[in-house]
mmCIF file of C-alpha atoms in Angstrom:
data_model
loop_
_atom_site.group_PDB
_atom_site.id
_atom_site.type_symbol
_atom_site.label_atom_id
_atom_site.label_comp_id
_atom_site.label_asym_id
_atom_site.label_seq_id
_atom_site.Cartn_x
_atom_site.Cartn_y
_atom_site.Cartn_z
ATOM 1 C CA MET A 15 -155.590 -115.338 -217.629
ATOM 2 C CA ASN A 16 -153.449 -118.009 -219.306
ATOM 3 C CA ALA A 17 -154.383 -120.007 -222.413
ATOM 4 C CA ILE A 18 -155.874 -123.032 -220.659
ATOM 5 C CA GLU A 19 -158.023 -120.806 -218.445
ATOM 6 C CA ALA A 20 -159.221 -118.944 -221.534
ATOM 7 C CA VAL A 21 -160.094 -122.180 -223.352
ATOM 8 C CA ARG A 22 -162.001 -123.458 -220.315
ATOM 9 C CA LYS A 23 -163.943 -120.183 -220.111
ATOM 10 C CA ILE A 24 -164.924 -120.588 -223.761
ATOM 11 C CA ALA A 25 -165.827 -124.230 -223.095
ATOM 12 C CA ASP A 26 -168.191 -123.099 -220.333
ATOM 13 C CA ALA A 27 -170.108 -121.173 -222.994
ATOM 14 C CA VAL A 28 -170.039 -123.614 -225.932
ATOM 15 C CA SER A 29 -169.582 -127.179 -224.629
ATOM 16 C CA GLY A 30 -170.876 -127.318 -221.080
ATOM 17 C CA GLY A 31 -167.353 -126.871 -219.771
ATOM 18 C CA GLU A 32 -166.027 -130.034 -221.423
ATOM 19 C CA VAL A 33 -162.658 -129.968 -223.188
ATOM 20 C CA VAL A 34 -160.761 -132.614 -225.140
ATOM 21 C CA GLU A 35 -157.025 -133.092 -225.643
ATOM 22 C CA ILE A 36 -155.699 -132.427 -229.155
ATOM 23 C CA GLU A 37 -152.849 -133.871 -231.209
ATOM 24 C CA THR A 38 -152.275 -130.855 -233.485
ATOM 25 C CA ALA A 39 -153.501 -127.329 -234.136
ATOM 26 C CA HIS A 40 -153.698 -125.196 -237.265
ATOM 27 C CA VAL A 41 -154.087 -121.431 -237.008
ATOM 28 C CA SER A 42 -155.882 -119.158 -239.486
ATOM 29 C CA GLY A 43 -156.045 -115.363 -239.557
ATOM 30 C CA VAL A 44 -152.380 -115.192 -240.492
ATOM 31 C CA SER A 45 -152.312 -112.649 -243.309
ATOM 32 C CA TYR A 46 -151.753 -109.023 -242.312
ATOM 33 C CA LEU A 47 -154.442 -108.268 -244.915
ATOM 34 C CA THR A 48 -157.121 -110.006 -242.840
ATOM 35 C CA VAL A 49 -155.984 -109.493 -239.218
ATOM 36 C CA GLY A 50 -154.557 -105.978 -239.547
ATOM 37 C CA GLU A 51 -152.624 -104.117 -236.873
ATOM 38 C CA TYR A 52 -154.838 -105.183 -233.963
ATOM 39 C CA GLY A 53 -154.434 -108.843 -234.864
ATOM 40 C CA ALA A 54 -150.675 -108.460 -235.247
ATOM 41 C CA LYS A 55 -150.415 -106.837 -231.807
ATOM 42 C CA PHE A 56 -152.506 -109.602 -230.204
ATOM 43 C CA ILE A 57 -150.201 -112.272 -231.638
ATOM 44 C CA GLU A 58 -147.103 -110.281 -230.604
ATOM 45 C CA SER A 59 -148.419 -109.962 -227.044
ATOM 46 C CA LEU A 60 -148.793 -113.731 -226.769
ATOM 47 C CA ALA A 61 -145.259 -114.280 -228.049
ATOM 48 C CA GLU A 62 -143.812 -111.667 -225.698
ATOM 49 C CA SER A 63 -145.545 -113.307 -222.715
ATOM 50 C CA GLY A 64 -143.314 -116.352 -223.124
ATOM 51 C CA ALA A 65 -146.162 -118.676 -224.127
ATOM 52 C CA ARG A 66 -145.311 -121.735 -226.228
ATOM 53 C CA VAL A 67 -147.514 -124.209 -228.079
ATOM 54 C CA ARG A 68 -147.995 -127.626 -226.459
ATOM 55 C CA VAL A 69 -148.755 -129.546 -229.681
ATOM 56 C CA PHE A 70 -147.421 -129.471 -233.231
ATOM 57 C CA THR A 71 -148.979 -126.365 -234.776
ATOM 58 C CA THR A 72 -149.068 -125.081 -238.333
ATOM 59 C CA SER A 73 -150.462 -121.869 -239.771
ATOM 60 C CA ASN A 74 -152.299 -120.616 -242.827
ATOM 61 C CA PRO A 75 -150.740 -118.833 -245.838
ATOM 62 C CA MET A 76 -149.397 -115.333 -245.273
ATOM 63 C CA GLY A 77 -149.930 -112.175 -247.322
ATOM 64 C CA ILE A 78 -146.330 -112.331 -248.541
ATOM 65 C CA ASP A 79 -144.690 -115.397 -250.039
ATOM 66 C CA LEU A 80 -141.428 -116.994 -248.991
ATOM 67 C CA THR A 81 -140.069 -116.810 -252.535
ATOM 68 C CA SER A 82 -140.400 -113.073 -253.348
ATOM 69 C CA ILE A 83 -142.705 -113.621 -256.331
ATOM 70 C CA LEU A 84 -145.633 -111.579 -255.002
ATOM 71 C CA GLU A 85 -145.143 -107.820 -254.839
ATOM 72 C CA THR A 86 -146.383 -105.964 -251.739
ATOM 73 C CA ASP A 87 -145.533 -102.585 -250.232
ATOM 74 C CA GLU A 88 -142.924 -102.387 -247.489
ATOM 75 C CA GLN A 89 -145.370 -101.422 -244.728
ATOM 76 C CA PHE A 90 -147.494 -104.491 -245.423
ATOM 77 C CA ALA A 91 -144.408 -106.717 -245.612
ATOM 78 C CA ARG A 92 -143.168 -105.428 -242.236
ATOM 79 C CA GLY A 93 -146.530 -106.146 -240.619
ATOM 80 C CA GLN A 94 -146.538 -109.655 -242.068
ATOM 81 C CA ARG A 95 -142.994 -110.365 -240.892
ATOM 82 C CA ARG A 96 -143.958 -109.336 -237.347
ATOM 83 C CA ILE A 97 -146.700 -111.967 -237.363
ATOM 84 C CA LEU A 98 -144.353 -114.632 -238.742
ATOM 85 C CA ASP A 99 -141.641 -113.795 -236.185
ATOM 86 C CA SER A 100 -144.203 -114.013 -233.370
ATOM 87 C CA PHE A 101 -145.422 -117.393 -234.581
ATOM 88 C CA ILE A 102 -141.870 -118.721 -234.597
ATOM 89 C CA LYS A 103 -141.395 -117.484 -231.002
ATOM 90 C CA LEU A 104 -144.586 -119.299 -230.036
ATOM 91 C CA GLY A 105 -143.193 -122.510 -231.535
ATOM 92 C CA ILE A 106 -145.511 -122.576 -234.567
ATOM 93 C CA SER A 107 -144.123 -124.134 -237.744
ATOM 94 C CA PRO A 108 -143.103 -121.466 -240.291
ATOM 95 C CA LEU A 109 -144.320 -123.708 -243.152
ATOM 96 C CA SER A 110 -147.364 -121.561 -243.935
ATOM 97 C CA THR A 111 -149.900 -123.622 -245.888
ATOM 98 C CA CYS A 112 -153.627 -124.235 -246.217
ATOM 99 C CA ALA A 113 -152.880 -127.955 -246.696
ATOM 100 C CA PRO A 114 -151.251 -128.938 -243.370
ATOM 101 C CA TYR A 115 -152.488 -132.517 -243.791
ATOM 102 C CA GLU A 116 -149.655 -133.118 -246.269
ATOM 103 C CA LEU A 117 -147.089 -132.295 -243.561
ATOM 104 C CA MET A 118 -148.245 -134.906 -241.065
ATOM 105 C CA LEU A 119 -149.969 -138.243 -240.722
ATOM 106 C CA VAL A 120 -153.469 -137.309 -239.575
ATOM 107 C CA ARG A 121 -154.990 -140.600 -238.459
ATOM 108 C CA SER A 122 -158.623 -141.676 -238.264
ATOM 109 C CA GLY A 123 -160.260 -140.826 -234.944
ATOM 110 C CA THR A 124 -157.561 -138.405 -233.801
ATOM 111 C CA VAL A 125 -158.554 -134.998 -232.420
ATOM 112 C CA HIS A 126 -157.319 -131.649 -233.739
ATOM 113 C CA ALA A 127 -158.001 -127.931 -233.274
ATOM 114 C CA TRP A 128 -157.850 -126.502 -236.774
ATOM 115 C CA ALA A 129 -159.161 -123.179 -238.010
ATOM 116 C CA GLU A 130 -158.839 -123.354 -241.824
ATOM 117 C CA SER A 131 -162.183 -124.576 -243.157
ATOM 118 C CA ASN A 132 -160.907 -126.307 -246.302
ATOM 119 C CA ALA A 133 -158.261 -128.238 -244.337
ATOM 120 C CA ILE A 134 -160.791 -129.184 -241.658
ATOM 121 C CA THR A 135 -163.205 -130.444 -244.302
ATOM 122 C CA TYR A 136 -160.398 -132.412 -245.936
ATOM 123 C CA ILE A 137 -159.329 -134.293 -242.796
ATOM 124 C CA ASN A 138 -162.908 -134.827 -241.608
ATOM 125 C CA THR A 139 -163.911 -136.214 -245.012
ATOM 126 C CA PHE A 140 -160.837 -138.037 -246.314
ATOM 127 C CA ARG A 141 -159.067 -139.036 -243.085
ATOM 128 C CA ASP A 142 -161.975 -139.305 -240.616
ATOM 129 C CA ALA A 143 -159.895 -137.211 -238.240
ATOM 130 C CA TRP A 144 -161.920 -134.981 -235.935
ATOM 131 C CA SER A 145 -161.867 -131.190 -235.929
ATOM 132 C CA ASP A 146 -164.516 -128.531 -235.564
ATOM 133 C CA LYS A 147 -164.252 -125.176 -237.343
ATOM 134 C CA ASN A 148 -162.443 -123.278 -234.618
ATOM 135 C CA PRO A 149 -162.031 -119.494 -234.905
ATOM 136 C CA GLY A 150 -158.406 -118.496 -235.489
ATOM 137 C CA PRO A 151 -157.829 -117.060 -231.984
ATOM 138 C CA LEU A 152 -159.391 -120.148 -230.367
ATOM 139 C CA ALA A 153 -157.206 -122.500 -232.419
ATOM 140 C CA LEU A 154 -154.176 -120.499 -231.266
ATOM 141 C CA LEU A 155 -155.267 -120.658 -227.627
ATOM 142 C CA ALA A 156 -155.945 -124.395 -228.013
ATOM 143 C CA ALA A 157 -152.424 -124.883 -229.375
ATOM 144 C CA LEU A 158 -151.046 -123.160 -226.278
ATOM 145 C CA ALA A 159 -153.356 -125.061 -223.910
ATOM 146 C CA GLY A 160 -153.289 -128.495 -225.542
ATOM 147 C CA VAL A 161 -157.083 -128.779 -225.285
ATOM 148 C CA VAL A 162 -160.131 -127.466 -227.153
ATOM 149 C CA PRO A 163 -163.811 -127.155 -226.175
ATOM 150 C CA LYS A 164 -165.579 -130.484 -226.791
ATOM 151 C CA THR A 165 -168.214 -129.275 -229.239
ATOM 152 C CA GLU A 166 -170.472 -131.648 -231.229
ATOM 153 C CA MET A 167 -167.926 -132.274 -233.987
ATOM 154 C CA TYR A 168 -165.732 -133.923 -231.355
ATOM 155 C CA THR A 169 -168.408 -136.558 -230.692
ATOM 156 C CA LEU A 170 -169.605 -139.465 -232.842
ATOM 157 C CA GLU A 171 -173.195 -138.305 -232.417
ATOM 158 C CA GLY A 172 -172.330 -134.885 -233.811
ATOM 159 C CA ARG A 173 -170.742 -136.386 -236.922
ATOM 160 C CA ARG A 174 -173.724 -138.401 -238.178
ATOM 161 C CA PRO A 175 -174.795 -137.585 -241.765
ATOM 162 C CA THR A 176 -177.918 -135.430 -242.040
ATOM 163 C CA ALA A 177 -178.493 -135.312 -245.817
ATOM 164 C CA TYR A 178 -178.369 -137.931 -248.582
ATOM 165 C CA VAL A 179 -176.799 -136.680 -251.824
ATOM 166 C CA ALA A 180 -177.036 -138.848 -254.940
ATOM 167 C CA THR A 181 -174.988 -138.206 -258.071
ATOM 168 C CA ARG A 182 -173.210 -139.937 -260.945
ATOM 169 C CA LEU A 183 -170.270 -137.641 -261.360
ATOM 170 C CA GLN A 184 -166.672 -138.301 -262.305
ATOM 171 C CA ALA A 185 -165.020 -135.091 -261.228
ATOM 172 C CA ASP A 186 -161.736 -133.446 -262.106
ATOM 173 C CA ALA A 187 -160.563 -130.469 -260.034
ATOM 174 C CA LEU A 188 -162.994 -127.898 -261.454
ATOM 175 C CA MET A 189 -165.994 -130.254 -261.462
ATOM 176 C CA ALA A 190 -165.202 -131.293 -257.890
ATOM 177 C CA GLY A 191 -165.184 -127.632 -256.926
ATOM 178 C CA LEU A 192 -168.449 -126.968 -258.765
ATOM 179 C CA PHE A 193 -170.052 -129.981 -257.090
ATOM 180 C CA GLY A 194 -168.876 -128.877 -253.643
ATOM 181 C CA ALA A 195 -170.218 -125.369 -254.228
ATOM 182 C CA TYR A 196 -173.588 -126.676 -255.439
ATOM 183 C CA VAL A 197 -174.036 -129.077 -252.516
ATOM 184 C CA GLY A 198 -172.899 -126.420 -250.056
ATOM 185 C CA GLU A 199 -175.334 -123.810 -251.343
ATOM 186 C CA ALA A 200 -178.201 -126.320 -251.583
ATOM 187 C CA LEU A 201 -177.820 -127.668 -248.042
ATOM 188 C CA GLY A 202 -176.199 -124.777 -246.189
ATOM 189 C CA SER A 203 -175.292 -126.813 -243.125
ATOM 190 C CA GLY A 204 -175.196 -130.342 -241.741
ATOM 191 C CA ILE A 205 -173.164 -133.326 -242.942
ATOM 192 C CA PRO A 206 -173.910 -134.760 -246.404
ATOM 193 C CA TYR A 207 -173.604 -138.460 -247.205
ATOM 194 C CA ILE A 208 -172.618 -138.586 -250.883
ATOM 195 C CA SER A 209 -173.224 -141.566 -253.145
ATOM 196 C CA GLY A 210 -171.900 -141.903 -256.695
ATOM 197 C CA LEU A 211 -169.102 -139.317 -256.592
ATOM 198 C CA THR A 212 -165.745 -140.247 -258.135
ATOM 199 C CA LEU A 213 -162.922 -137.786 -257.514
ATOM 200 C CA ALA A 214 -160.164 -138.062 -260.094
ATOM 201 C CA ASP A 215 -157.091 -137.287 -258.014
ATOM 202 C CA GLU A 216 -155.637 -135.487 -255.000
ATOM 203 C CA GLU A 217 -156.270 -132.050 -256.500
ATOM 204 C CA SER A 218 -159.958 -132.861 -256.992
ATOM 205 C CA ARG A 219 -160.222 -133.972 -253.357
ATOM 206 C CA ARG A 220 -158.702 -130.688 -252.209
ATOM 207 C CA GLU A 221 -160.953 -128.629 -254.471
ATOM 208 C CA PHE A 222 -164.072 -130.452 -253.278
ATOM 209 C CA ALA A 223 -163.242 -129.835 -249.616
ATOM 210 C CA ALA A 224 -162.370 -126.194 -250.241
ATOM 211 C CA SER A 225 -165.507 -125.336 -252.207
ATOM 212 C CA LEU A 226 -167.917 -127.239 -249.942
ATOM 213 C CA SER A 227 -166.691 -125.301 -246.906
ATOM 214 C CA THR A 228 -166.472 -121.980 -248.778
ATOM 215 C CA TYR A 229 -170.047 -121.971 -250.056
ATOM 216 C CA SER A 230 -171.625 -123.178 -246.797
ATOM 217 C CA SER A 231 -170.972 -123.799 -243.126
ATOM 218 C CA ILE A 232 -170.395 -127.502 -243.859
ATOM 219 C CA ILE A 233 -167.028 -128.837 -242.671
ATOM 220 C CA SER A 234 -167.477 -132.577 -243.121
ATOM 221 C CA ALA A 235 -168.899 -135.010 -245.652
ATOM 222 C CA VAL A 236 -169.111 -138.775 -245.851
ATOM 223 C CA ILE A 237 -168.332 -140.031 -249.361
ATOM 224 C CA GLU A 238 -169.430 -143.577 -250.038
ATOM 225 C CA ALA A 239 -166.495 -145.982 -250.444
ATOM 226 C CA VAL A 240 -164.025 -143.121 -249.873
ATOM 227 C CA THR A 241 -164.345 -141.766 -246.331
ATOM 228 C CA PRO A 242 -162.777 -144.088 -243.741
ATOM 229 C CA ASN A 243 -165.529 -145.785 -241.704
ATOM 230 C CA TRP A 244 -168.194 -144.623 -244.169
ATOM 231 C CA ARG A 245 -170.356 -147.681 -243.446
ATOM 232 C CA ARG A 246 -170.453 -146.839 -239.745
ATOM 233 C CA TYR A 247 -171.537 -143.289 -240.535
ATOM 234 C CA PHE A 248 -174.201 -144.548 -242.941
ATOM 235 C CA SER A 249 -175.621 -146.763 -240.187
ATOM 236 C CA LEU A 250 -175.772 -143.746 -237.847
ATOM 237 C CA ALA A 251 -177.295 -141.383 -240.413
ATOM 238 C CA ASP A 252 -180.343 -139.241 -239.691
ATOM 239 C CA PHE A 253 -181.291 -138.080 -243.186
ATOM 240 C CA ARG A 254 -183.448 -134.960 -243.030
ATOM 241 C CA ASP A 255 -182.713 -133.796 -246.573
ATOM 242 C CA LYS A 256 -182.237 -135.521 -249.917
ATOM 243 C CA LEU A 257 -180.530 -134.023 -252.943
ATOM 244 C CA THR A 258 -179.844 -135.291 -256.447
ATOM 245 C CA VAL A 259 -177.083 -133.569 -258.420
ATOM 246 C CA GLU A 260 -176.530 -133.896 -262.165
ATOM 247 C CA GLU A 261 -173.681 -132.423 -264.168
ATOM 248 C CA LYS A 262 -176.072 -129.992 -265.880
ATOM 249 C CA ASP A 263 -176.907 -128.486 -262.469
ATOM 250 C CA LEU A 264 -173.330 -127.252 -262.147
ATOM 251 C CA ARG A 265 -173.367 -125.147 -265.307
ATOM 252 C CA LYS A 266 -174.819 -122.143 -263.510
ATOM 253 C CA TYR A 267 -171.356 -121.373 -262.155
ATOM 254 C CA ILE A 268 -169.792 -121.161 -265.636
ATOM 255 C CA LYS A 269 -170.215 -117.639 -266.963
ATOM 256 C CA ASP A 270 -168.712 -115.745 -269.879
ATOM 257 C CA THR A 271 -166.371 -112.971 -268.830
ATOM 258 C CA SER A 272 -163.400 -110.956 -270.011
ATOM 259 C CA GLU A 273 -160.140 -112.404 -271.308
ATOM 260 C CA PRO A 274 -157.813 -113.092 -268.346
ATOM 261 C CA ASP A 275 -154.452 -111.371 -268.042
ATOM 262 C CA VAL A 276 -153.043 -113.993 -265.640
ATOM 263 C CA VAL A 277 -153.685 -117.635 -264.761
ATOM 264 C CA TYR A 278 -153.681 -118.886 -261.163
ATOM 265 C CA LEU A 279 -153.558 -122.494 -259.931
ATOM 266 C CA GLY A 280 -153.017 -123.806 -256.417
ATOM 267 C CA CYS A 281 -155.891 -122.866 -254.126
ATOM 268 C CA PRO A 282 -155.701 -124.956 -251.988
ATOM 269 C CA HIS A 283 -151.930 -125.347 -252.322
ATOM 270 C CA LEU A 284 -150.900 -127.811 -255.029
ATOM 271 C CA ASP A 285 -149.466 -131.162 -254.033
ATOM 272 C CA ALA A 286 -146.204 -132.405 -255.562
ATOM 273 C CA ASP A 287 -147.814 -134.832 -258.032
ATOM 274 C CA THR A 288 -150.165 -132.216 -259.482
ATOM 275 C CA LEU A 289 -147.371 -129.673 -259.770
ATOM 276 C CA ALA A 290 -145.209 -132.223 -261.593
ATOM 277 C CA LYS A 291 -148.018 -132.984 -264.068
ATOM 278 C CA ILE A 292 -148.559 -129.300 -264.810
ATOM 279 C CA ALA A 293 -144.817 -128.765 -265.197
ATOM 280 C CA SER A 294 -144.570 -131.556 -267.771
ATOM 281 C CA ILE A 295 -147.289 -129.888 -269.859
ATOM 282 C CA ILE A 296 -145.551 -126.515 -269.675
ATOM 283 C CA LEU A 297 -142.124 -127.893 -270.543
ATOM 284 C CA GLU A 298 -143.602 -129.643 -273.580
ATOM 285 C CA ARG A 299 -145.523 -126.591 -274.844
ATOM 286 C CA GLY A 300 -142.836 -123.975 -274.258
ATOM 287 C CA PRO A 301 -142.952 -120.489 -272.695
ATOM 288 C CA ALA A 302 -146.431 -119.159 -271.877
ATOM 289 C CA ARG A 303 -147.606 -115.829 -273.305
ATOM 290 C CA LYS A 304 -149.336 -114.805 -270.078
ATOM 291 C CA PRO A 305 -147.945 -115.338 -266.581
ATOM 292 C CA LEU A 306 -149.046 -118.528 -264.849
ATOM 293 C CA LEU A 307 -148.925 -118.277 -261.050
ATOM 294 C CA ILE A 308 -148.964 -121.414 -258.904
ATOM 295 C CA SER A 309 -149.074 -121.508 -255.106
ATOM 296 C CA THR A 310 -147.849 -124.444 -253.073
ATOM 297 C CA SER A 311 -146.620 -125.265 -249.599
ATOM 298 C CA PRO A 312 -143.043 -124.524 -248.533
ATOM 299 C CA GLY A 313 -142.506 -128.283 -248.193
ATOM 300 C CA VAL A 314 -143.402 -129.003 -251.820
ATOM 301 C CA TYR A 315 -141.436 -125.947 -252.944
ATOM 302 C CA GLY A 316 -138.296 -127.204 -251.227
ATOM 303 C CA LEU A 317 -138.769 -130.680 -252.669
ATOM 304 C CA MET A 318 -139.114 -129.387 -256.248
ATOM 305 C CA ARG A 319 -136.932 -126.277 -256.167
ATOM 306 C CA GLU A 320 -134.835 -127.162 -259.232
ATOM 307 C CA LEU A 321 -137.910 -127.756 -261.397
ATOM 308 C CA ILE A 322 -139.583 -124.600 -260.078
ATOM 309 C CA GLU A 323 -136.566 -122.469 -260.961
ATOM 310 C CA ARG A 324 -136.588 -123.930 -264.464
ATOM 311 C CA LEU A 325 -140.282 -123.067 -264.886
ATOM 312 C CA ARG A 326 -139.536 -119.361 -264.426
ATOM 313 C CA GLN A 327 -137.952 -119.418 -267.881
ATOM 314 C CA TYR A 328 -141.395 -120.457 -269.177
ATOM 315 C CA ASN A 329 -143.271 -117.508 -267.591
ATOM 316 C CA VAL A 330 -144.510 -119.833 -264.836
ATOM 317 C CA TYR A 331 -143.995 -118.639 -261.268
ATOM 318 C CA VAL A 332 -144.413 -121.036 -258.357
ATOM 319 C CA PHE A 333 -144.517 -119.383 -254.943
ATOM 320 C CA ALA A 334 -144.775 -120.777 -251.426
ATOM 321 C CA GLY A 335 -146.411 -119.802 -248.158
ATOM 322 C CA SER A 336 -149.075 -117.502 -249.592
ATOM 323 C CA CYS A 337 -151.932 -117.390 -252.108
ATOM 324 C CA LEU A 338 -153.786 -114.835 -254.207
ATOM 325 C CA VAL A 339 -156.765 -114.923 -251.846
ATOM 326 C CA VAL A 340 -154.831 -113.341 -248.953
ATOM 327 C CA SER A 341 -152.204 -111.239 -250.764
ATOM 328 C CA PRO A 342 -152.676 -107.620 -251.904
ATOM 329 C CA HIS A 343 -150.501 -108.530 -254.911
ATOM 330 C CA THR A 344 -153.718 -109.843 -256.481
ATOM 331 C CA ARG A 345 -154.978 -106.293 -257.066
ATOM 332 C CA LYS A 346 -152.455 -105.656 -259.824
ATOM 333 C CA TYR A 347 -154.509 -107.882 -262.158
ATOM 334 C CA LYS A 348 -157.825 -107.210 -263.899
ATOM 335 C CA VAL A 349 -159.046 -110.729 -264.705
ATOM 336 C CA ILE A 350 -157.724 -114.016 -263.266
ATOM 337 C CA ALA A 351 -158.405 -117.470 -264.743
ATOM 338 C CA THR A 352 -158.469 -120.243 -262.131
ATOM 339 C CA ASP A 353 -159.719 -123.770 -261.505
ATOM 340 C CA SER A 354 -160.392 -122.970 -257.841
ATOM 341 C CA MET A 355 -163.955 -122.296 -256.716
ATOM 342 C CA LYS A 356 -162.586 -120.947 -253.441
ATOM 343 C CA SER A 357 -160.603 -118.322 -255.366
ATOM 344 C CA ILE A 358 -163.661 -117.589 -257.495
ATOM 345 C CA TYR A 359 -165.603 -116.865 -254.308
ATOM 346 C CA TYR A 360 -163.038 -114.812 -252.385
ATOM 347 C CA ILE A 361 -160.940 -112.893 -254.930
ATOM 348 C CA PRO A 362 -163.772 -110.655 -256.225
ATOM 349 C CA ARG A 363 -164.976 -110.021 -252.662
ATOM 350 C CA LEU A 364 -161.575 -109.257 -251.119
ATOM 351 C CA HIS A 365 -159.826 -107.612 -254.059
ATOM 352 C CA GLY A 366 -162.459 -106.501 -256.589
ATOM 353 C CA VAL A 367 -160.786 -108.546 -259.343
ATOM 354 C CA GLN A 368 -162.785 -110.536 -261.933
ATOM 355 C CA VAL A 369 -162.290 -114.299 -262.144
ATOM 356 C CA VAL A 370 -162.800 -116.858 -264.922
ATOM 357 C CA PRO A 371 -163.561 -120.478 -263.940
ATOM 358 C CA CYS A 372 -161.809 -123.089 -266.065
ATOM 359 C CA ARG A 373 -160.638 -126.684 -265.959
ATOM 360 C CA THR A 374 -156.928 -127.034 -265.256
ATOM 361 C CA LEU A 375 -155.994 -127.680 -268.891
ATOM 362 C CA GLU A 376 -158.301 -124.881 -270.052
ATOM 363 C CA CYS A 377 -156.617 -122.540 -267.586
ATOM 364 C CA ILE A 378 -153.223 -123.514 -268.974
ATOM 365 C CA ASN A 379 -154.543 -122.861 -272.492
ATOM 366 C CA TYR A 380 -155.465 -119.320 -271.407
ATOM 367 C CA ALA A 381 -151.793 -118.775 -270.566
ATOM 368 C CA TYR A 382 -150.924 -119.526 -274.202
ATOM 369 C CA SER A 383 -153.718 -117.494 -275.835
#
């Protein structure tokens, strides 16, 4: 059975046999930590069959980084390299990132088969591009076939808002993450229409999308005056739930914990502007006492290589193509300070490591304490 036959079989079960053509695909389940040997062999078998992707396809962060900052054992590294080599044979971009939307112009109304929930939520919410949350293997098959099952998220009817969320919140990265987590846990599913939310910058947009999709099954939101075509979605809305969120409601996520031994920023991967702002703070303050780890995409890393190499002299280590969520390197630490609610959710569960939530500047202060 080839890829298009497999996708059509799946479509028979989930979308009445209907499929829709896609412009791009993004594959998850990339780290050897999460897919293991069976996953690696499945990907190798596809590559060895001579299959090639039909659309531009990117992939999630790996368990090893492209810059040799993260330490892993040789067996794990070999398994990860096999997956990467197979992806390259399949024609998948080697620029492993959880923020593929920064690599391409994802236009409103275009159709995609993505598997990374935070990236899906980002393009659905901030680009009004269309993607469902496709399982990693299905996204890979869709990339090879050029089509994906036409589930509800690929229809206008399936994208109508189902809950009205009112707030008066001006959110930096951490607050955006806290807000996304709160809304996600309160609603659980559906599509929220959000009024009164101001997101400070690109990092806050990424953190909102990541936390909303981490703490729920929600993969799309309509933010008033932000989401393209938000008025159209408001006119189509079928509000079954209403929620009011105040800043005091978000405090439940802030808990006292142990002093961190490392600081981590960049989940989702940092964009170039945010990395430059953090670098200017570090260069002004001098070398940090504790290591500060920052993950970014290979594209941003290549763009800012000279600055990144200079930051190493300040005990700041920027790495590309991976993150602490999917790398076993994380287990060498006891307590990690981070501004990422996604990291706060996954790191204790996957690695048994404590996490401390903090605003970006507070996290940087931890590195100097």
